[in-house]
PDB file of C-alpha atoms and ligand atoms in Angstrom:
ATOM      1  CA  UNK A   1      85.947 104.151 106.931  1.00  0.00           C
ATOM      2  CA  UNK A   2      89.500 103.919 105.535  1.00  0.00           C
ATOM      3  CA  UNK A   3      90.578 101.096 103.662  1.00  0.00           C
ATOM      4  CA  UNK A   4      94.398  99.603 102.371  1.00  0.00           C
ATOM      5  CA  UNK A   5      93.885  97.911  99.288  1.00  0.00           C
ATOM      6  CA  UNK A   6      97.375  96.308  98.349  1.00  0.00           C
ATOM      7  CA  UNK A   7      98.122  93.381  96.089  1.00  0.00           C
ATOM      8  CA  UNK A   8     100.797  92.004  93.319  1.00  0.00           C
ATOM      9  CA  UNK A   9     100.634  94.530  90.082  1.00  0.00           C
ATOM     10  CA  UNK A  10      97.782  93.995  88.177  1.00  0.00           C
ATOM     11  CA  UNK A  11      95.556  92.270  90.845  1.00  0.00           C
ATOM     12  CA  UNK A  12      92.496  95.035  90.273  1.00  0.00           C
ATOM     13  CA  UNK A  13      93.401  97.500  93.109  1.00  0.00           C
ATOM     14  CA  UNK A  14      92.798 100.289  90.571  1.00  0.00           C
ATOM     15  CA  UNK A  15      89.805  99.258  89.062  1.00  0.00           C
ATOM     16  CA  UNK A  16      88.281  98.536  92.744  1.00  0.00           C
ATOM     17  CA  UNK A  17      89.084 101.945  93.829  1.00  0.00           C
ATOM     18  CA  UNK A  18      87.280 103.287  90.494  1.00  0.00           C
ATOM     19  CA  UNK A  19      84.249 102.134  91.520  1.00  0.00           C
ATOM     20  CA  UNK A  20      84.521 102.524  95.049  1.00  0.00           C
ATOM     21  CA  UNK A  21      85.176 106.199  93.975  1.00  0.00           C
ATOM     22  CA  UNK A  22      82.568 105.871  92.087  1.00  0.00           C
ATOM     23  CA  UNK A  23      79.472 104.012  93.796  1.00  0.00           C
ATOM     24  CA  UNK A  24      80.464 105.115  97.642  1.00  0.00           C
ATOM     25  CA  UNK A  25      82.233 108.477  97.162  1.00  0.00           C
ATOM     26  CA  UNK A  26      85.239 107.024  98.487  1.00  0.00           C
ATOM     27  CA  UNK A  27      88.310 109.021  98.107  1.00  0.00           C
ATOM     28  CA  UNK A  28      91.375 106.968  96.373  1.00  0.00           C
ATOM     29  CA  UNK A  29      94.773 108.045  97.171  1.00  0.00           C
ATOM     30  CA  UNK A  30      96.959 106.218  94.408  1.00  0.00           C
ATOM     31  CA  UNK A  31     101.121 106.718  94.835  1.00  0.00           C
ATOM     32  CA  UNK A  32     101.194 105.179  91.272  1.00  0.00           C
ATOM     33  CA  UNK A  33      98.688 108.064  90.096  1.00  0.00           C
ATOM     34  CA  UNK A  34     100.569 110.545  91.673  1.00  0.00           C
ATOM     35  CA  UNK A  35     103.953 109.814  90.147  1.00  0.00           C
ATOM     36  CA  UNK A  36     102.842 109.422  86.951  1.00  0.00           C
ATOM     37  CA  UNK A  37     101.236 112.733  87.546  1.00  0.00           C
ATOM     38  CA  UNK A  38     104.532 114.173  88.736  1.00  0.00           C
ATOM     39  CA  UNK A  39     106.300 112.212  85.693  1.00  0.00           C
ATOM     40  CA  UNK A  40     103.633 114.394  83.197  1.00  0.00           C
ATOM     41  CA  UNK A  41     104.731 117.950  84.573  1.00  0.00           C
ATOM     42  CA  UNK A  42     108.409 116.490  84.625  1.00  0.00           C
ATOM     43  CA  UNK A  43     109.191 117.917  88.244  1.00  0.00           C
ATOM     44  CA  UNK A  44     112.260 116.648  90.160  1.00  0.00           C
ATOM     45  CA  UNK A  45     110.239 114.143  91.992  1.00  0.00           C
ATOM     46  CA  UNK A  46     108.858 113.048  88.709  1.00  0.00           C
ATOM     47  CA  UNK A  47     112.214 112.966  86.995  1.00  0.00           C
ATOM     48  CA  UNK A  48     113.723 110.873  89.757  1.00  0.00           C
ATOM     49  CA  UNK A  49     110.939 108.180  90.392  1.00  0.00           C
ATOM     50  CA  UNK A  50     110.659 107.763  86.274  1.00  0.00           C
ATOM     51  CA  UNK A  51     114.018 105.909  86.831  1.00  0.00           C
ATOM     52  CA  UNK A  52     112.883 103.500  89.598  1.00  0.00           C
ATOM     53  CA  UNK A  53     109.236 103.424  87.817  1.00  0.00           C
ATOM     54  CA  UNK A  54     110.498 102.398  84.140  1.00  0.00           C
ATOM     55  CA  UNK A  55     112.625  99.182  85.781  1.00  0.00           C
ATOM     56  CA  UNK A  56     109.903  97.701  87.953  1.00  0.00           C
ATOM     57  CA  UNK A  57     111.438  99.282  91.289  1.00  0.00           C
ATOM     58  CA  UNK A  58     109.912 100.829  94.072  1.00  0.00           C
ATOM     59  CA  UNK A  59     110.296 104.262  94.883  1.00  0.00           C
ATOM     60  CA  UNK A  60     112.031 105.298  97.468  1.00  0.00           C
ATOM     61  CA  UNK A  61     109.847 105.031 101.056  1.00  0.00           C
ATOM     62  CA  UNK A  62     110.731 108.191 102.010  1.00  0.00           C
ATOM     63  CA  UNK A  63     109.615 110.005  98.624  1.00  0.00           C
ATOM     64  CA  UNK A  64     106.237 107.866  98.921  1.00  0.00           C
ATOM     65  CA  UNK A  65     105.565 108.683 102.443  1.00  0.00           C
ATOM     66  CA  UNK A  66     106.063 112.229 101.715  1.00  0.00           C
ATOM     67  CA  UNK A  67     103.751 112.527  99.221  1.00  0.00           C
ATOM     68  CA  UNK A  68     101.245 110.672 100.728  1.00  0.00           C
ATOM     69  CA  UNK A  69     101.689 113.242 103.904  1.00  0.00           C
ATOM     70  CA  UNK A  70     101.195 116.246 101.499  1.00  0.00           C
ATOM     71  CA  UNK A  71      98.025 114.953 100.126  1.00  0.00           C
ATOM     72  CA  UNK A  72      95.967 113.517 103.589  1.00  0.00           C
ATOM     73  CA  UNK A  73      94.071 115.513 104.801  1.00  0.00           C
ATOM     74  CA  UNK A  74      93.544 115.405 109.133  1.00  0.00           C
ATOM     75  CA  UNK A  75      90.138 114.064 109.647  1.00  0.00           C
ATOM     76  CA  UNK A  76      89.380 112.864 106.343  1.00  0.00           C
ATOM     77  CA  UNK A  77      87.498 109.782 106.020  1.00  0.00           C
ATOM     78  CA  UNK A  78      86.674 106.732 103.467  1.00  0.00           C
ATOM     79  CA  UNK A  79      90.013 107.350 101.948  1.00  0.00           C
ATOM     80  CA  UNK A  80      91.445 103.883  99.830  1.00  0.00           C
ATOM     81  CA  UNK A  81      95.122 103.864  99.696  1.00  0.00           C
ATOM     82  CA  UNK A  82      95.643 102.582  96.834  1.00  0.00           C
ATOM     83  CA  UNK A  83      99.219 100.834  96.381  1.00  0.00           C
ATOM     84  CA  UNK A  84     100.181 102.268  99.067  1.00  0.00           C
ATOM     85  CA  UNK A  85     101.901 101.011 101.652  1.00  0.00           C
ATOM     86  CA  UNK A  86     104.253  98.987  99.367  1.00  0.00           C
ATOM     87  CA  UNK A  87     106.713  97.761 102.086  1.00  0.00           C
ATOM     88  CA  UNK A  88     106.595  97.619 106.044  1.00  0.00           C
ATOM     89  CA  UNK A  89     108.505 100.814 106.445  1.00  0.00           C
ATOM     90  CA  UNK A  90     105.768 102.454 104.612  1.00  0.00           C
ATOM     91  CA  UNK A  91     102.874 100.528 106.311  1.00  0.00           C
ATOM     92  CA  UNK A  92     104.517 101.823 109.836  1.00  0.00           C
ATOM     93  CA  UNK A  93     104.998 105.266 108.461  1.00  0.00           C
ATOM     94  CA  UNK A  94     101.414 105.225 107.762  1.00  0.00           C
ATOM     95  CA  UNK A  95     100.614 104.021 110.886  1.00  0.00           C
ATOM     96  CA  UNK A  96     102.168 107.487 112.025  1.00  0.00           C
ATOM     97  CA  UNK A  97     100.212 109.733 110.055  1.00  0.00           C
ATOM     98  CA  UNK A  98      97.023 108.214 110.555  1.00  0.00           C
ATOM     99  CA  UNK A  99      97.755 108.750 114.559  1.00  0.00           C
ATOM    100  CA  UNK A 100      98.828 112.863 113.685  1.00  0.00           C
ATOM    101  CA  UNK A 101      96.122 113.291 111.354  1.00  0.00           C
ATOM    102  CA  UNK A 102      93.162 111.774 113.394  1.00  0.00           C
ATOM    103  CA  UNK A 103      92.157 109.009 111.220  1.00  0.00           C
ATOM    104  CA  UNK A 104      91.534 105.480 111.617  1.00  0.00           C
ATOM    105  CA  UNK A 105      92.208 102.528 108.743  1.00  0.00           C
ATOM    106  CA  UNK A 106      89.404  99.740 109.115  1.00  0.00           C
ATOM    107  CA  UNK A 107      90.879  96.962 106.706  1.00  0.00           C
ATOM    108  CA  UNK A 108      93.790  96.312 104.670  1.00  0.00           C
ATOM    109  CA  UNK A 109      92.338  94.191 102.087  1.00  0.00           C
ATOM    110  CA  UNK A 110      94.686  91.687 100.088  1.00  0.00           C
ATOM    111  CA  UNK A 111      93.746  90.980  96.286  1.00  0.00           C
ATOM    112  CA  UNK A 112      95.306  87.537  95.538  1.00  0.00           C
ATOM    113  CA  UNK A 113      95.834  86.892  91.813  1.00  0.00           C
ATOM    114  CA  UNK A 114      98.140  83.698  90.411  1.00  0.00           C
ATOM    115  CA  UNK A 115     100.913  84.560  88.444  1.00  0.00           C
ATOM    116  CA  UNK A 116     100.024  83.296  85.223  1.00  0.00           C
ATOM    117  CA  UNK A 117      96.889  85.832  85.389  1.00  0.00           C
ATOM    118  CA  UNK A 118      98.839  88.540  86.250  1.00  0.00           C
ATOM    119  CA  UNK A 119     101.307  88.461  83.754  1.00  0.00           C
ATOM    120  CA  UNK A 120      98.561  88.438  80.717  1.00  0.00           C
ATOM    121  CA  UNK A 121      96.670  91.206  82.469  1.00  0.00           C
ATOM    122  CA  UNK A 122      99.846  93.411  82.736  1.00  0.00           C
ATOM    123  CA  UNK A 123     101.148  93.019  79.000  1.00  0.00           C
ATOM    124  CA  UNK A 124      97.854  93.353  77.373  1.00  0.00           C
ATOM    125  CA  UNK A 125      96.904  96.555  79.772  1.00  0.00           C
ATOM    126  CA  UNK A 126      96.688  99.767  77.922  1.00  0.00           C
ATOM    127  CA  UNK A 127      95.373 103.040  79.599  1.00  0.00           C
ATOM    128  CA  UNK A 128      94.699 106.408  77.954  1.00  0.00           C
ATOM    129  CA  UNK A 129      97.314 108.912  78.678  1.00  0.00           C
ATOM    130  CA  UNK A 130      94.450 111.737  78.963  1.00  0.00           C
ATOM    131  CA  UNK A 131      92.276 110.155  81.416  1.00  0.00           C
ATOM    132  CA  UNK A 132      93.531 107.245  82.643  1.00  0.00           C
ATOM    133  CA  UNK A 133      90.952 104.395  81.523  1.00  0.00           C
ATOM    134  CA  UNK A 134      92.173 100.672  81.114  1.00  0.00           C
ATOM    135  CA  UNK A 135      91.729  98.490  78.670  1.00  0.00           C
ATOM    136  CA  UNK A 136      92.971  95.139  77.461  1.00  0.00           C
ATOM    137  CA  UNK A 137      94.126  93.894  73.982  1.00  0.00           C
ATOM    138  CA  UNK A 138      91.988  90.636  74.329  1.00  0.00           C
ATOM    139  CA  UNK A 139      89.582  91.519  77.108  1.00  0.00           C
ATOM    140  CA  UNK A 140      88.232  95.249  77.055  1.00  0.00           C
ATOM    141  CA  UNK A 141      89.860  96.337  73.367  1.00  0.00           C
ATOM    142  CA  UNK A 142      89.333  99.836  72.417  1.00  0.00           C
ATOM    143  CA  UNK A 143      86.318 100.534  70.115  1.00  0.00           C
ATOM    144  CA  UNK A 144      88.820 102.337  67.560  1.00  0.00           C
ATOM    145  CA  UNK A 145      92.412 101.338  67.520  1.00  0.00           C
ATOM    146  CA  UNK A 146      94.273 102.928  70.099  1.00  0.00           C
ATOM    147  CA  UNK A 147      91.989 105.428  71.092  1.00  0.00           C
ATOM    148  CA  UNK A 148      89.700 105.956  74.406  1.00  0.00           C
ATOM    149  CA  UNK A 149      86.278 105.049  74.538  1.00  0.00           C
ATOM    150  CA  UNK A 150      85.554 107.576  77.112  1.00  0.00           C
ATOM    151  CA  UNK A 151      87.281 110.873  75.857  1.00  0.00           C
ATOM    152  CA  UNK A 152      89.200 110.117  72.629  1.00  0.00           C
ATOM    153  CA  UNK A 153      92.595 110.368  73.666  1.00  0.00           C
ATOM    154  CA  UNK A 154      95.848 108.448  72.937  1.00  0.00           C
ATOM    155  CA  UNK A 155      95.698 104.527  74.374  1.00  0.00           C
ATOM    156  CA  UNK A 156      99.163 103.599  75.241  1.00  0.00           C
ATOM    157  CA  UNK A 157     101.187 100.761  76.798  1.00  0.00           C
ATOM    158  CA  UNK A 158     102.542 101.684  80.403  1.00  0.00           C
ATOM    159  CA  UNK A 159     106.483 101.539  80.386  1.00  0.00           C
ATOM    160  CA  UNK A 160     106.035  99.236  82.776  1.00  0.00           C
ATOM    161  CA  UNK A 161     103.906  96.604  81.726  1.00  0.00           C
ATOM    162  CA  UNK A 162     106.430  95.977  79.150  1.00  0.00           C
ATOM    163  CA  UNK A 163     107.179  92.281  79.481  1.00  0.00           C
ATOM    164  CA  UNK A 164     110.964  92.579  80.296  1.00  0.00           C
ATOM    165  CA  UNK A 165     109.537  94.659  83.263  1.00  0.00           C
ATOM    166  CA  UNK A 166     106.689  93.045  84.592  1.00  0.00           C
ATOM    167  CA  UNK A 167     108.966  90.022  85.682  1.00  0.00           C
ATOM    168  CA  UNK A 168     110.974  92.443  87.966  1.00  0.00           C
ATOM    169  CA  UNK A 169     107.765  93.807  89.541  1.00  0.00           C
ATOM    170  CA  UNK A 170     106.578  90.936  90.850  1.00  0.00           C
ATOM    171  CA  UNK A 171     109.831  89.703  91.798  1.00  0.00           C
ATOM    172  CA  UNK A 172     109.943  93.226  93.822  1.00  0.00           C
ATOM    173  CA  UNK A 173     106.376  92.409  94.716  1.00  0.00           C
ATOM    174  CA  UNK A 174     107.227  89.215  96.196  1.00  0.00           C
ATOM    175  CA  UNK A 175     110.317  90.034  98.354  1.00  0.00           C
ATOM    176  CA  UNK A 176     108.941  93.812  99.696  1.00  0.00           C
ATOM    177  CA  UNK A 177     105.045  94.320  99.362  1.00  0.00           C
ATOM    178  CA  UNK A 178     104.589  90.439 100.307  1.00  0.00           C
ATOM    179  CA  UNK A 179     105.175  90.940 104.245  1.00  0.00           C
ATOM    180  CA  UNK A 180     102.297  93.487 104.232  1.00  0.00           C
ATOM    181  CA  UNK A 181     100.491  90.007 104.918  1.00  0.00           C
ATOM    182  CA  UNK A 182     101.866  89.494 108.276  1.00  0.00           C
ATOM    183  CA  UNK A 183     102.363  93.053 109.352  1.00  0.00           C
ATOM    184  CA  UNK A 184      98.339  93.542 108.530  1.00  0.00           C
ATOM    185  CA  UNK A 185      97.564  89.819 110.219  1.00  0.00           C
ATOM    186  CA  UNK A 186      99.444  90.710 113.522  1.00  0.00           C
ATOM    187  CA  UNK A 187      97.496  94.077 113.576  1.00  0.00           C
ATOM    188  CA  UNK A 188      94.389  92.078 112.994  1.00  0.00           C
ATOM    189  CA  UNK A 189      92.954  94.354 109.965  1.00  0.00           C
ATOM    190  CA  UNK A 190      94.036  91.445 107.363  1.00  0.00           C
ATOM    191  CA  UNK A 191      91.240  90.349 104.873  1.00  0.00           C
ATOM    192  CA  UNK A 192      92.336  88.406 101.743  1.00  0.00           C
ATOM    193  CA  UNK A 193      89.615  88.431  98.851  1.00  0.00           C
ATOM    194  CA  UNK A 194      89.966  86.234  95.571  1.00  0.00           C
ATOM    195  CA  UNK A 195      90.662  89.028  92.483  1.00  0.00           C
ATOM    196  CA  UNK A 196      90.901  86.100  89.910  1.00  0.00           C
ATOM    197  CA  UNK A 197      86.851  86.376  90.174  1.00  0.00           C
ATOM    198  CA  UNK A 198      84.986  89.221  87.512  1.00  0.00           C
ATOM    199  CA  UNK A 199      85.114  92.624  89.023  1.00  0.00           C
ATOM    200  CA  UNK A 200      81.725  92.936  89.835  1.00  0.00           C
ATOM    201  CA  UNK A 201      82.089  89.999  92.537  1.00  0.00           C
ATOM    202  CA  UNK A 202      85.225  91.067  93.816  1.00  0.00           C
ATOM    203  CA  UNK A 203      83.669  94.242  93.953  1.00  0.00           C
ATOM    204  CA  UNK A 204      80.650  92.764  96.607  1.00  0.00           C
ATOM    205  CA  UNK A 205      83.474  91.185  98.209  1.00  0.00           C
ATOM    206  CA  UNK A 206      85.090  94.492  99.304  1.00  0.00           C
ATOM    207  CA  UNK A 207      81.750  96.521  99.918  1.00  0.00           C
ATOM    208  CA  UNK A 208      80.828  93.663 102.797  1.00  0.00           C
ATOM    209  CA  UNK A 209      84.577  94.071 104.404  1.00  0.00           C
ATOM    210  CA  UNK A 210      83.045  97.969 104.607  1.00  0.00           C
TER     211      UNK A 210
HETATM  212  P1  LIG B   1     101.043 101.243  90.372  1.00  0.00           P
HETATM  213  O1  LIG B   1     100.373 102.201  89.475  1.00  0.00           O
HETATM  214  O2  LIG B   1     100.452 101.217  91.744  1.00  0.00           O
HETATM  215  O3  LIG B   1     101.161  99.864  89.764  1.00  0.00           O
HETATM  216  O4  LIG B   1     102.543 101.769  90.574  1.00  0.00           O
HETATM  217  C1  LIG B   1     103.426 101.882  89.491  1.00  0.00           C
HETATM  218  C2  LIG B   1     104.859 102.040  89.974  1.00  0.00           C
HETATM  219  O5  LIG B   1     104.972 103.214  90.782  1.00  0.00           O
HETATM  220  C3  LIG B   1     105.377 100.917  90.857  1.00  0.00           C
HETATM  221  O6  LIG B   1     105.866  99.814  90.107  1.00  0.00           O
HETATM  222  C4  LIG B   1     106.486 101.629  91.628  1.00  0.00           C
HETATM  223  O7  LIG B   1     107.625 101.816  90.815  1.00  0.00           O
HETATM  224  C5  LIG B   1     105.877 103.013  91.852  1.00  0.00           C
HETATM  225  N1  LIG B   1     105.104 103.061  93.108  1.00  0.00           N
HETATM  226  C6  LIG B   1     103.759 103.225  93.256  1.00  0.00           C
HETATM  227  N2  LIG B   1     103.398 103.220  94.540  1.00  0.00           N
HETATM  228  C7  LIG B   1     104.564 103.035  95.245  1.00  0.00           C
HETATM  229  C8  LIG B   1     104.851 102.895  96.630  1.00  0.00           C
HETATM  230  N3  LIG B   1     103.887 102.944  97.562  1.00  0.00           N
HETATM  231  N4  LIG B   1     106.146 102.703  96.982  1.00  0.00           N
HETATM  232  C9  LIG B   1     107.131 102.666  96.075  1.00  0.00           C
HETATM  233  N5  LIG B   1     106.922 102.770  94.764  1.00  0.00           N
HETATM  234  C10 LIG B   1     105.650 102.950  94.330  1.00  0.00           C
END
């Protein structure tokens, strides 16, 4: 059972798909994961989504859909795309590949968040550049300063939860991932679930859509 998970940036879609990963053995396909994988080994593709990435733009659909073709695999099941589809294009290109590839998508689940929440969870957010774990200045600090609770490594700011850049995402947010809404609603796989509530609820919330 395939799920979309899509929301404004920093509404929990990657801390849902942690522990959907990790309780049901669901398997998260993240476009934000995989360019900042691609921005590590400093390929092209890395190199040229770093300069839509650092602003608070989207990458280009094509370079998203792409990638997202290289990685699915036909058949495969109980995959959560994870920030992915960001705009209709995308959501119809998906559409596509799920028909070529032989898989089915059960829900696309919406994680509403206000504004005001959003903004302090993006510009305290700090993740470990070795393994990827989130924390939060006021909510989930480190145990030592800037370094990971899990595996030691280097706790960092994301370029783009810089405050000058959040604004722009959600701006972006607003004006190309917002339609998802309707484009999910008409296709009658539309579920919106309350993310201001503590992970472990919005967490129960998800596992019944499944
Ligand atoms: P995320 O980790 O999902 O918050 O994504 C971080 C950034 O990667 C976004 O602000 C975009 O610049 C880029 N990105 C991730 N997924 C997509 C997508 N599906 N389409 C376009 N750009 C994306």
């Amino acid at each position: 059972m395939s799920l979309v998970l899509f929301g404004p940036p920093g509404a929990g879609k990657g801390t849902q798909s942690a522990l959907l990963v990790e309780r049901l053995n669901m398997q998260q396909i993240s476009t934000g994961d995989l360019l900042r994988n691609s921005i590590k080994k400093q390929t092209d593709l890395g190199k040229l989504a770093q300069s839509y990435m650092d602003k608070g733009e989207l990458v280009p659909d094509q370079v998203v859909i792409d990638m997202v073709n290289e990685v699915l695999k036909t058949g495969q099941d109980n995959i959560i795309f994870d920030g992915f589809p960001r705009t209709v294009a995308q959501a119809k290109a998906l559409d596509d590949l799920l028909v070529q590839k032989n898989l089915s998508l059960r829900k696309a689940i919406f994680i509403k968040v206000p504004n005001k929440v959003l903004i302090n969870r993006l510009s305290g957010r700090r993740v470990c550049s070795s393994c990827g774990a989130v924390f939060h200045i006021e909510s989930k600090p480190t145990k030592v300063a800037d370094k990971c609770d899990n595996c030691g490594g280097n706790v960092i700011q994301r370029n783009d939860d810089k405050v000058e850049v959040i604004e722009n995402r959600l701006k972006v947010y607003d004006e190309f991932t917002s339609p998802l809404k309707n484009f999910y609603l008409a296709a009658g796989k539309y579920i919106e679930i309350e993310g201001e509530l503590p992970t472990e609820e919005v967490y129960s919330k998800i596992k019944k859509v499944l």
